[in-house]
């Protein structure tokens, strides 16, 4: 055929079989694999793309040619590239420009990366391709190559075929061409060209023939084109048909081989596999039956859970009931999951668990009430310790961590009941109070102080016992919490160590498997693939062994459970322990860490347990505060009508000591310093100090208003009081019933070897400031307040005595006719006595103050200064009295006989009276100093009078007369007691001559 002659050589591109037909030709470069492939190095001069279209395609392919050596793997340098051996002579003018005249050509060494290729390298390839080459040559003779045809012939044939195909309308070439479509049918067969009415005429017949010929021509064109295409691919069709027979022969051989293999496999299955597989299947069936039996036993045991829980709850075994419920829920989730008959049991168990929560809370509340409200005559510190521990553990297990709030509320109610019971018991012993008509707080106010104080001591005693019981109970609760916390931490450490050991064991097993296990497990794996239900035989055996062991344990638990259901409450406790065993056994089948997860879900976390332990300690502190608060109520109820403010010093001291003792005992018992009771006592102490001070200040004012400023006798008890102060005992001495009345009072008060003439007010003042000091000794908390009150008392005495004596207020208040020098001297001496004791008082208060409170002692410095100023003013007043007398008397002095003159006689008489008034009151030193000042005043007035009279120291008669008077004055003054050696220095009377 002509079409065959123009066909392309299709066999060239098709491969042949192993016998030389249709094998795909190999790349010659891939054939020789026996030599070492050269390693490519990075090219120092990569090829750059040029402007030609094939520049990018001519380079080596990284994927296809990555192991083939190419010219791009050659490594050259610039001198080697320029040394062209084909050149006879180098162009020296070009190369010598850069490298100089000594640049010479050298021989290039052959590359070590290029192997020496000989014909032997292609021998194997030539042997493989020899047969195909023969076939190829034969095919070339049969079919002309497409390249051998002339180009114009091919082009003409191609253009002719295209022109013929273009004659066919495009509608026939469309893929959606369907004659069923009316539009397509009308386009192919245009019936509009034919006449519809009257039949066909000659024109219609010609048109139909023309249309038929046109369609026939289109069909011929298409058939010719199809025939041309078939002719071009005819060789491929012939080769496919020739290879079909060979393929059928090979399929037949393969079918025979498969039949033989199936027969041998069936024989192997019948002889070697069916028996062992049947044994395995029977073993699995037996294991399944055992599991089913154990499961039924377990279901029977779980079915008895509710009666057992009710039995445990009837004996208040809450922990055992909760353990049984938890174990049953765990069994339902792990062992009996999906059992239809138990679909409602989980919700029922949850409801029972909530019921147990309420029962435990109610039981704990009942226990707390019975524990806190029981009689104090019982010796037991903790009531039903085992019951308390069980309740606390159950509440912790259920995360009911607010049970301490219940205890706190009951504790507050119990504290109120303690006060009420103590008051009722005390009132029953007092016949004057009608308990039926008088309210509780009114009953306490109607009591005398001693009755109320006994009541308060009784309340203190009951609260101490109350706090001891609370501390013992809270210690039990705290120990349970700490034990749970310690157990949780130990279990966590054990889980961590177990997980570590498990991981180490897994690692060792993996190493053993890698070292000696492959040969053993490979055979087992081949056999295990044929196991029943798709399981491996080794896994099935291990699982069967594990299930049998678990079934044995489950059977033992179920039997124990069944026995428990018919036992009494004692066996119910055994059930709880067996349930715990069941829990541990079931958790042992979980993955590593499963038990820890369950325990963490059940019990609170370590942080929560630590917070509960801290709350237990805080509850003990709260108990101390509540006790103090209730005692404050008792104290404030009594103080509401001001009865505590009217207490005597000894009574208030007793109250203060009792409160301080109670506060100290509670602090040692609870480890907390509660301040409410101390604060209430402090407020009452401040009111007591205010009233105490006002009473004594009023008493001092009354004494001063009635004081006539005469020397008073000193009773022996005041002398003893002063002596005790001198011995360092700044306290009020106890009154002696007998003996003190036999001693007679003395005229003076002896203090440190000095005699003090005092008035009665000062004696009482000394006793008053000792009372202030005694209050500080008994009530240390009011030291600063007492100090300021005592300073105010001392200032009040100083100011009032100044007003009465120096200010002559006693003339109107007491009715004195005049303020004498004796009154002044006595007042000065009283002030000196008080001034003597100010440092003693200061030292006493300084020992009771904190260092930061020392600044308050400055009050004593101001008081000392005020007293010294007052004493100085009294001394000046005495001098002023004599000065006015000297001025009046010496103004009438005349120098004339007889001598001594009457004026000087009068002066000496007044001096003697002055000395007589103050001599017994003031010490000798003060008397001498006072008369020195009086003598100086006398000399001053005498000097002025002599100057007025014109008498000078000239030795004349007038001078002699004056000297006689002066001598008389000197003799009289020095004749007074304690003034014998007084230096009067009378020559100063005369003016010195210039």
mmCIF file of C-alpha atoms in Angstrom, residues 426-674:
data_model
loop_
_atom_site.group_PDB
_atom_site.id
_atom_site.type_symbol
_atom_site.label_atom_id
_atom_site.label_comp_id
_atom_site.label_asym_id
_atom_site.label_seq_id
_atom_site.Cartn_x
_atom_site.Cartn_y
_atom_site.Cartn_z
ATOM 1 C CA UNK A 426 -24.972 31.391 139.414
ATOM 2 C CA UNK A 427 -28.415 32.975 139.576
ATOM 3 C CA UNK A 428 -29.906 29.814 141.071
ATOM 4 C CA UNK A 429 -27.538 30.252 144.023
ATOM 5 C CA UNK A 430 -28.657 33.866 144.622
ATOM 6 C CA UNK A 431 -32.047 34.139 146.278
ATOM 7 C CA UNK A 432 -32.346 37.902 145.770
ATOM 8 C CA UNK A 433 -32.642 37.559 141.965
ATOM 9 C CA UNK A 434 -35.756 36.187 140.330
ATOM 10 C CA UNK A 435 -34.546 34.352 137.256
ATOM 11 C CA UNK A 436 -38.065 34.065 135.779
ATOM 12 C CA UNK A 437 -38.830 37.783 135.606
ATOM 13 C CA UNK A 438 -35.418 39.297 134.988
ATOM 14 C CA UNK A 439 -33.552 39.006 131.713
ATOM 15 C CA UNK A 440 -30.127 37.490 131.471
ATOM 16 C CA UNK A 441 -28.142 40.744 131.176
ATOM 17 C CA UNK A 442 -30.176 42.308 133.958
ATOM 18 C CA UNK A 443 -29.370 39.346 136.172
ATOM 19 C CA UNK A 444 -25.664 40.037 135.825
ATOM 20 C CA UNK A 445 -26.160 43.703 136.710
ATOM 21 C CA UNK A 446 -28.142 42.827 139.838
ATOM 22 C CA UNK A 447 -25.257 40.775 141.213
ATOM 23 C CA UNK A 448 -22.757 42.231 143.625
ATOM 24 C CA UNK A 449 -19.205 42.571 142.418
ATOM 25 C CA UNK A 450 -18.039 39.487 144.264
ATOM 26 C CA UNK A 451 -20.933 37.436 142.884
ATOM 27 C CA UNK A 452 -20.316 38.719 139.383
ATOM 28 C CA UNK A 453 -16.589 38.200 139.757
ATOM 29 C CA UNK A 454 -17.138 34.577 140.802
ATOM 30 C CA UNK A 455 -19.377 34.185 137.760
ATOM 31 C CA UNK A 456 -16.658 35.614 135.528
ATOM 32 C CA UNK A 457 -14.060 33.233 136.976
ATOM 33 C CA UNK A 458 -16.458 30.343 136.382
ATOM 34 C CA UNK A 459 -16.922 31.436 132.756
ATOM 35 C CA UNK A 460 -13.154 31.691 132.333
ATOM 36 C CA UNK A 461 -12.707 28.182 133.695
ATOM 37 C CA UNK A 462 -15.388 26.735 131.413
ATOM 38 C CA UNK A 463 -13.907 28.450 128.369
ATOM 39 C CA UNK A 464 -10.464 27.029 129.158
ATOM 40 C CA UNK A 465 -11.960 23.524 129.233
ATOM 41 C CA UNK A 466 -13.931 24.384 126.089
ATOM 42 C CA UNK A 467 -10.766 25.417 124.233
ATOM 43 C CA UNK A 468 -8.913 22.302 125.417
ATOM 44 C CA UNK A 469 -11.658 20.109 123.944
ATOM 45 C CA UNK A 470 -11.664 22.067 120.713
ATOM 46 C CA UNK A 471 -7.882 21.808 120.458
ATOM 47 C CA UNK A 472 -7.988 18.038 121.000
ATOM 48 C CA UNK A 473 -10.740 17.593 118.405
ATOM 49 C CA UNK A 474 -9.008 19.811 115.860
ATOM 50 C CA UNK A 475 -5.760 17.919 116.475
ATOM 51 C CA UNK A 476 -7.502 14.694 115.461
ATOM 52 C CA UNK A 477 -8.908 16.378 112.341
ATOM 53 C CA UNK A 478 -5.518 17.863 111.461
ATOM 54 C CA UNK A 479 -3.790 14.501 111.913
ATOM 55 C CA UNK A 480 -6.277 12.868 109.526
ATOM 56 C CA UNK A 481 -5.683 15.605 106.938
ATOM 57 C CA UNK A 482 -1.901 15.308 107.288
ATOM 58 C CA UNK A 483 -2.067 11.507 107.016
ATOM 59 C CA UNK A 484 -4.089 11.790 103.813
ATOM 60 C CA UNK A 485 -1.623 14.363 102.478
ATOM 61 C CA UNK A 486 1.351 12.179 103.376
ATOM 62 C CA UNK A 487 -0.298 9.120 101.814
ATOM 63 C CA UNK A 488 -0.997 11.075 98.627
ATOM 64 C CA UNK A 489 2.607 12.196 98.380
ATOM 65 C CA UNK A 490 3.933 8.684 99.022
ATOM 66 C CA UNK A 491 1.627 7.199 96.395
ATOM 67 C CA UNK A 492 2.744 9.821 93.897
ATOM 68 C CA UNK A 493 6.408 9.026 94.553
ATOM 69 C CA UNK A 494 5.645 5.318 94.230
ATOM 70 C CA UNK A 495 3.880 5.907 90.904
ATOM 71 C CA UNK A 496 6.812 7.915 89.614
ATOM 72 C CA UNK A 497 9.281 5.207 90.606
ATOM 73 C CA UNK A 498 7.009 2.520 89.134
ATOM 74 C CA UNK A 499 6.754 4.427 85.863
ATOM 75 C CA UNK A 500 10.525 4.827 85.798
ATOM 76 C CA UNK A 501 11.066 1.091 86.403
ATOM 77 C CA UNK A 502 8.464 0.268 83.775
ATOM 78 C CA UNK A 503 10.190 2.439 81.182
ATOM 79 C CA UNK A 504 13.543 0.855 82.076
ATOM 80 C CA UNK A 505 11.995 -2.617 81.749
ATOM 81 C CA UNK A 506 10.539 -1.697 78.363
ATOM 82 C CA UNK A 507 13.960 -0.535 77.228
ATOM 83 C CA UNK A 508 15.599 -3.786 78.381
ATOM 84 C CA UNK A 509 12.926 -5.843 76.643
ATOM 85 C CA UNK A 510 13.453 -3.905 73.431
ATOM 86 C CA UNK A 511 17.187 -4.560 73.648
ATOM 87 C CA UNK A 512 16.587 -8.262 74.231
ATOM 88 C CA UNK A 513 14.191 -8.377 71.307
ATOM 89 C CA UNK A 514 16.768 -6.696 69.079
ATOM 90 C CA UNK A 515 19.532 -9.070 70.187
ATOM 91 C CA UNK A 516 17.939 -12.526 70.262
ATOM 92 C CA UNK A 517 14.286 -12.302 69.397
ATOM 93 C CA UNK A 518 13.893 -11.893 65.616
ATOM 94 C CA UNK A 519 14.395 -15.541 64.688
ATOM 95 C CA UNK A 520 11.852 -16.660 67.269
ATOM 96 C CA UNK A 521 9.192 -14.051 66.551
ATOM 97 C CA UNK A 522 9.475 -14.304 62.785
ATOM 98 C CA UNK A 523 8.128 -17.862 62.782
ATOM 99 C CA UNK A 524 5.422 -16.944 65.305
ATOM 100 C CA UNK A 525 4.389 -13.955 63.230
ATOM 101 C CA UNK A 526 3.969 -16.115 60.120
ATOM 102 C CA UNK A 527 1.784 -18.529 62.045
ATOM 103 C CA UNK A 528 -0.071 -15.808 63.938
ATOM 104 C CA UNK A 529 -1.316 -14.187 60.763
ATOM 105 C CA UNK A 530 -3.776 -17.002 60.333
ATOM 106 C CA UNK A 531 -5.229 -16.616 63.854
ATOM 107 C CA UNK A 532 -8.912 -16.558 64.555
ATOM 108 C CA UNK A 533 -10.533 -13.085 64.503
ATOM 109 C CA UNK A 534 -7.429 -11.455 63.089
ATOM 110 C CA UNK A 535 -5.462 -11.630 66.371
ATOM 111 C CA UNK A 536 -1.890 -12.788 66.635
ATOM 112 C CA UNK A 537 -1.393 -16.101 68.353
ATOM 113 C CA UNK A 538 1.142 -14.747 70.835
ATOM 114 C CA UNK A 539 -1.176 -11.892 71.810
ATOM 115 C CA UNK A 540 -4.099 -14.263 72.072
ATOM 116 C CA UNK A 541 -2.165 -16.594 74.396
ATOM 117 C CA UNK A 542 -0.985 -13.732 76.587
ATOM 118 C CA UNK A 543 -4.461 -12.246 76.717
ATOM 119 C CA UNK A 544 -5.964 -15.602 77.585
ATOM 120 C CA UNK A 545 -3.489 -16.055 80.435
ATOM 121 C CA UNK A 546 -4.171 -12.551 81.751
ATOM 122 C CA UNK A 547 -7.926 -13.025 81.483
ATOM 123 C CA UNK A 548 -7.756 -16.316 83.362
ATOM 124 C CA UNK A 549 -5.840 -14.699 86.212
ATOM 125 C CA UNK A 550 -8.251 -11.748 86.265
ATOM 126 C CA UNK A 551 -11.172 -14.143 86.225
ATOM 127 C CA UNK A 552 -9.776 -15.987 89.226
ATOM 128 C CA UNK A 553 -9.437 -12.722 91.143
ATOM 129 C CA UNK A 554 -12.891 -11.600 90.069
ATOM 130 C CA UNK A 555 -14.361 -14.901 91.177
ATOM 131 C CA UNK A 556 -12.699 -14.574 94.567
ATOM 132 C CA UNK A 557 -14.012 -11.026 94.942
ATOM 133 C CA UNK A 558 -17.480 -12.018 93.852
ATOM 134 C CA UNK A 559 -17.584 -14.883 96.352
ATOM 135 C CA UNK A 560 -16.405 -12.561 99.106
ATOM 136 C CA UNK A 561 -19.009 -10.029 98.050
ATOM 137 C CA UNK A 562 -21.771 -12.609 98.065
ATOM 138 C CA UNK A 563 -20.754 -13.734 101.554
ATOM 139 C CA UNK A 564 -20.752 -10.109 102.684
ATOM 140 C CA UNK A 565 -24.319 -9.533 101.580
ATOM 141 C CA UNK A 566 -25.611 -12.100 104.041
ATOM 142 C CA UNK A 567 -23.430 -11.057 106.984
ATOM 143 C CA UNK A 568 -23.914 -8.502 109.759
ATOM 144 C CA UNK A 569 -22.471 -5.011 110.178
ATOM 145 C CA UNK A 570 -19.093 -6.386 111.167
ATOM 146 C CA UNK A 571 -18.867 -8.189 107.868
ATOM 147 C CA UNK A 572 -19.935 -4.956 106.207
ATOM 148 C CA UNK A 573 -16.654 -3.511 107.326
ATOM 149 C CA UNK A 574 -14.957 -6.536 105.797
ATOM 150 C CA UNK A 575 -16.802 -5.730 102.601
ATOM 151 C CA UNK A 576 -15.279 -2.279 102.557
ATOM 152 C CA UNK A 577 -11.820 -3.774 102.880
ATOM 153 C CA UNK A 578 -12.581 -6.333 100.164
ATOM 154 C CA UNK A 579 -13.879 -3.528 97.991
ATOM 155 C CA UNK A 580 -10.614 -1.718 98.529
ATOM 156 C CA UNK A 581 -8.839 -4.933 97.497
ATOM 157 C CA UNK A 582 -11.065 -5.089 94.456
ATOM 158 C CA UNK A 583 -10.201 -1.489 93.707
ATOM 159 C CA UNK A 584 -6.500 -2.209 93.918
ATOM 160 C CA UNK A 585 -6.868 -5.333 91.799
ATOM 161 C CA UNK A 586 -8.874 -3.579 89.131
ATOM 162 C CA UNK A 587 -6.543 -0.634 89.045
ATOM 163 C CA UNK A 588 -3.615 -3.004 88.639
ATOM 164 C CA UNK A 589 -5.027 -3.996 85.251
ATOM 165 C CA UNK A 590 -5.005 -0.374 84.133
ATOM 166 C CA UNK A 591 -2.054 1.212 82.357
ATOM 167 C CA UNK A 592 0.790 2.589 84.368
ATOM 168 C CA UNK A 593 -0.394 5.554 86.397
ATOM 169 C CA UNK A 594 -4.054 4.572 86.350
ATOM 170 C CA UNK A 595 -4.236 4.056 90.106
ATOM 171 C CA UNK A 596 -2.691 7.434 90.680
ATOM 172 C CA UNK A 597 -5.285 9.027 88.445
ATOM 173 C CA UNK A 598 -8.125 7.387 90.346
ATOM 174 C CA UNK A 599 -6.733 8.426 93.736
ATOM 175 C CA UNK A 600 -6.229 11.971 92.547
ATOM 176 C CA UNK A 601 -9.791 12.087 91.253
ATOM 177 C CA UNK A 602 -11.144 10.805 94.575
ATOM 178 C CA UNK A 603 -9.035 12.688 97.116
ATOM 179 C CA UNK A 604 -8.367 16.445 97.123
ATOM 180 C CA UNK A 605 -5.118 17.796 95.778
ATOM 181 C CA UNK A 606 -2.095 18.508 97.950
ATOM 182 C CA UNK A 607 -2.801 22.219 97.758
ATOM 183 C CA UNK A 608 -6.380 21.727 98.964
ATOM 184 C CA UNK A 609 -5.264 19.436 101.787
ATOM 185 C CA UNK A 610 -2.636 21.960 102.884
ATOM 186 C CA UNK A 611 -5.282 24.673 102.831
ATOM 187 C CA UNK A 612 -7.576 22.508 104.999
ATOM 188 C CA UNK A 613 -4.741 21.910 107.490
ATOM 189 C CA UNK A 614 -4.146 25.652 107.694
ATOM 190 C CA UNK A 615 -7.878 26.235 108.135
ATOM 191 C CA UNK A 616 -7.861 23.816 111.079
ATOM 192 C CA UNK A 617 -5.208 25.941 112.784
ATOM 193 C CA UNK A 618 -7.107 29.107 111.919
ATOM 194 C CA UNK A 619 -10.241 27.539 113.435
ATOM 195 C CA UNK A 620 -8.362 27.124 116.713
ATOM 196 C CA UNK A 621 -7.461 30.811 116.567
ATOM 197 C CA UNK A 622 -11.115 31.578 115.861
ATOM 198 C CA UNK A 623 -12.135 29.554 118.916
ATOM 199 C CA UNK A 624 -9.842 31.688 121.065
ATOM 200 C CA UNK A 625 -11.274 34.863 119.561
ATOM 201 C CA UNK A 626 -14.848 33.651 120.069
ATOM 202 C CA UNK A 627 -14.149 32.849 123.721
ATOM 203 C CA UNK A 628 -12.680 36.290 124.250
ATOM 204 C CA UNK A 629 -15.610 37.916 122.464
ATOM 205 C CA UNK A 630 -18.149 36.163 124.691
ATOM 206 C CA UNK A 631 -16.198 37.255 127.769
ATOM 207 C CA UNK A 632 -16.189 40.793 126.395
ATOM 208 C CA UNK A 633 -19.986 40.593 126.197
ATOM 209 C CA UNK A 634 -20.093 39.609 129.875
ATOM 210 C CA UNK A 635 -17.708 42.420 130.779
ATOM 211 C CA UNK A 636 -19.536 45.088 128.780
ATOM 212 C CA UNK A 637 -22.914 43.970 130.124
ATOM 213 C CA UNK A 638 -21.633 44.588 133.636
ATOM 214 C CA UNK A 639 -20.013 47.879 132.644
ATOM 215 C CA UNK A 640 -23.100 49.249 130.899
ATOM 216 C CA UNK A 641 -24.415 50.955 134.027
ATOM 217 C CA UNK A 642 -20.949 52.160 135.073
ATOM 218 C CA UNK A 643 -20.514 49.645 137.878
ATOM 219 C CA UNK A 644 -16.990 48.745 136.808
ATOM 220 C CA UNK A 645 -15.963 52.380 136.973
ATOM 221 C CA UNK A 646 -17.076 52.513 140.588
ATOM 222 C CA UNK A 647 -14.881 49.626 141.660
ATOM 223 C CA UNK A 648 -12.252 50.133 144.269
ATOM 224 C CA UNK A 649 -8.622 49.838 143.338
ATOM 225 C CA UNK A 650 -8.291 46.388 144.866
ATOM 226 C CA UNK A 651 -11.426 45.130 143.120
ATOM 227 C CA UNK A 652 -10.360 46.438 139.750
ATOM 228 C CA UNK A 653 -6.912 44.968 140.277
ATOM 229 C CA UNK A 654 -8.493 41.575 140.972
ATOM 230 C CA UNK A 655 -10.539 41.904 137.779
ATOM 231 C CA UNK A 656 -7.498 42.911 135.773
ATOM 232 C CA UNK A 657 -5.423 40.030 137.091
ATOM 233 C CA UNK A 658 -8.179 37.525 136.335
ATOM 234 C CA UNK A 659 -8.572 38.784 132.764
ATOM 235 C CA UNK A 660 -4.820 38.800 132.211
ATOM 236 C CA UNK A 661 -4.518 35.257 133.557
ATOM 237 C CA UNK A 662 -7.312 34.057 131.242
ATOM 238 C CA UNK A 663 -5.756 35.791 128.224
ATOM 239 C CA UNK A 664 -2.370 34.278 129.051
ATOM 240 C CA UNK A 665 -3.835 30.770 129.411
ATOM 241 C CA UNK A 666 -5.688 31.004 126.094
ATOM 242 C CA UNK A 667 -2.565 32.309 124.395
ATOM 243 C CA UNK A 668 -0.536 29.339 125.642
ATOM 244 C CA UNK A 669 -3.337 26.947 124.691
ATOM 245 C CA UNK A 670 -4.140 28.271 121.208
ATOM 246 C CA UNK A 671 -0.900 30.018 120.257
ATOM 247 C CA UNK A 672 -2.675 33.265 119.434
ATOM 248 C CA UNK A 673 -2.753 36.578 121.291
ATOM 249 C CA UNK A 674 -6.390 37.649 121.252
#
